[in-house]
Short mmCIF file of C-alpha atoms in Angstrom, two decimals:
data_model
loop_
_atom_site.label_atom_id
_atom_site.label_comp_id
_atom_site.label_asym_id
_atom_site.label_seq_id
_atom_site.Cartn_x
_atom_site.Cartn_y
_atom_site.Cartn_z
CA MET A 1 92.43 87.47 83.35
CA LEU A 2 95.23 86.64 80.98
CA THR A 3 98.45 84.79 82.14
CA SER A 4 101.84 84.41 81.11
CA ALA A 5 101.49 87.32 78.37
CA ALA A 6 103.75 90.06 77.83
CA VAL A 7 102.43 93.61 77.44
CA GLN A 8 103.48 95.37 74.58
CA GLU A 9 101.58 98.53 74.96
CA VAL A 10 98.78 100.21 76.90
CA LYS A 11 96.42 102.12 75.07
CA GLU A 12 93.57 104.30 76.39
CA HIS A 13 91.18 101.74 75.92
CA GLY A 14 92.77 98.65 75.26
CA VAL A 15 96.06 96.35 75.70
CA VAL A 16 98.31 94.93 73.25
CA TYR A 17 99.89 91.97 74.21
CA LYS A 18 102.31 89.02 73.15
CA LYS A 19 101.90 85.03 74.05
CA ASP A 20 103.07 82.39 72.16
CA GLU A 21 104.81 84.30 69.89
CA SER A 22 101.87 85.93 68.48
CA CYS A 23 100.51 89.42 69.17
CA ALA A 24 96.79 90.29 70.07
CA GLU A 25 94.88 93.13 71.51
CA ILE A 26 91.94 93.32 74.04
CA THR A 27 89.74 96.37 73.49
CA ASP A 28 87.01 98.10 75.64
CA VAL A 29 89.55 97.98 78.89
CA ASP A 30 88.99 100.61 81.67
CA THR A 31 91.33 98.80 84.04
CA VAL A 32 94.57 97.20 83.86
CA VAL A 33 96.26 95.37 86.37
CA ILE A 34 99.74 93.97 85.90
CA ALA A 35 101.06 91.44 88.41
CA ILE A 36 104.52 90.34 87.81
CA GLY A 37 107.52 88.66 89.65
CA VAL A 38 108.78 90.17 92.75
CA ARG A 39 112.04 89.95 94.62
CA ALA A 40 112.71 91.84 98.20
CA ASN A 41 114.10 95.40 98.09
CA THR A 42 116.52 95.73 101.25
CA VAL A 43 118.32 98.88 100.14
CA LEU A 44 116.70 101.27 102.74
CA GLU A 45 116.49 98.65 105.34
CA GLU A 46 120.10 97.98 105.31
CA SER A 47 120.90 101.37 105.15
CA LEU A 48 119.31 102.19 107.98
CA THR A 49 121.12 99.31 110.46
CA ASP A 50 123.41 102.19 112.05
CA CYS A 51 120.63 104.68 113.18
CA ASP A 52 120.20 105.55 116.70
CA PHE A 53 116.36 104.36 116.54
CA THR A 54 114.46 101.47 115.92
CA VAL A 55 113.75 100.57 112.44
CA VAL A 56 110.59 98.11 111.91
CA SER A 57 110.54 96.74 108.23
CA VAL A 58 107.62 94.90 106.93
CA GLY A 59 106.81 93.39 103.42
CA ASP A 60 108.98 93.13 100.41
CA CYS A 61 111.52 95.07 102.12
CA HIS A 62 111.79 92.82 105.05
CA GLU A 63 113.86 89.30 104.21
CA ARG A 64 111.95 88.05 101.23
CA ALA A 65 109.00 89.70 98.77
CA LYS A 66 105.55 88.23 100.12
CA ASN A 67 102.15 88.03 98.71
CA GLY A 68 99.90 91.22 99.35
CA TYR A 69 98.17 89.72 102.24
CA ARG A 70 101.36 88.53 104.09
CA GLY A 71 102.82 92.26 103.77
CA ILE A 72 99.45 93.99 104.87
CA GLN A 73 99.42 91.69 107.90
CA GLU A 74 103.18 92.45 108.71
CA GLY A 75 102.12 96.05 108.29
CA TYR A 76 99.30 95.66 110.79
CA GLU A 77 101.19 94.06 113.24
CA ALA A 78 104.01 96.38 113.16
CA GLY A 79 101.48 99.23 113.78
CA ILE A 80 99.94 97.69 116.79
CA ARG A 81 103.82 97.37 118.41
CA ILE A 82 104.22 101.06 117.84
#
């Protein structure tokens, strides 16, 4: 795991990144997971406010961005209510 680094390039088997003003490469990589800052995206929810049906918003589109666990929990609870 590498934190506080900026990905410069993802290659077939490696990642070039910049951290503390210097670039480096990690090789022999088969999976890359990029976790970046999040913010709520309420555009779709807001566009459906005048609809004639019930809209249930969960996860990052509802109120504020959340971690993955909370988004999954909200989706599960909404599914039960339907």
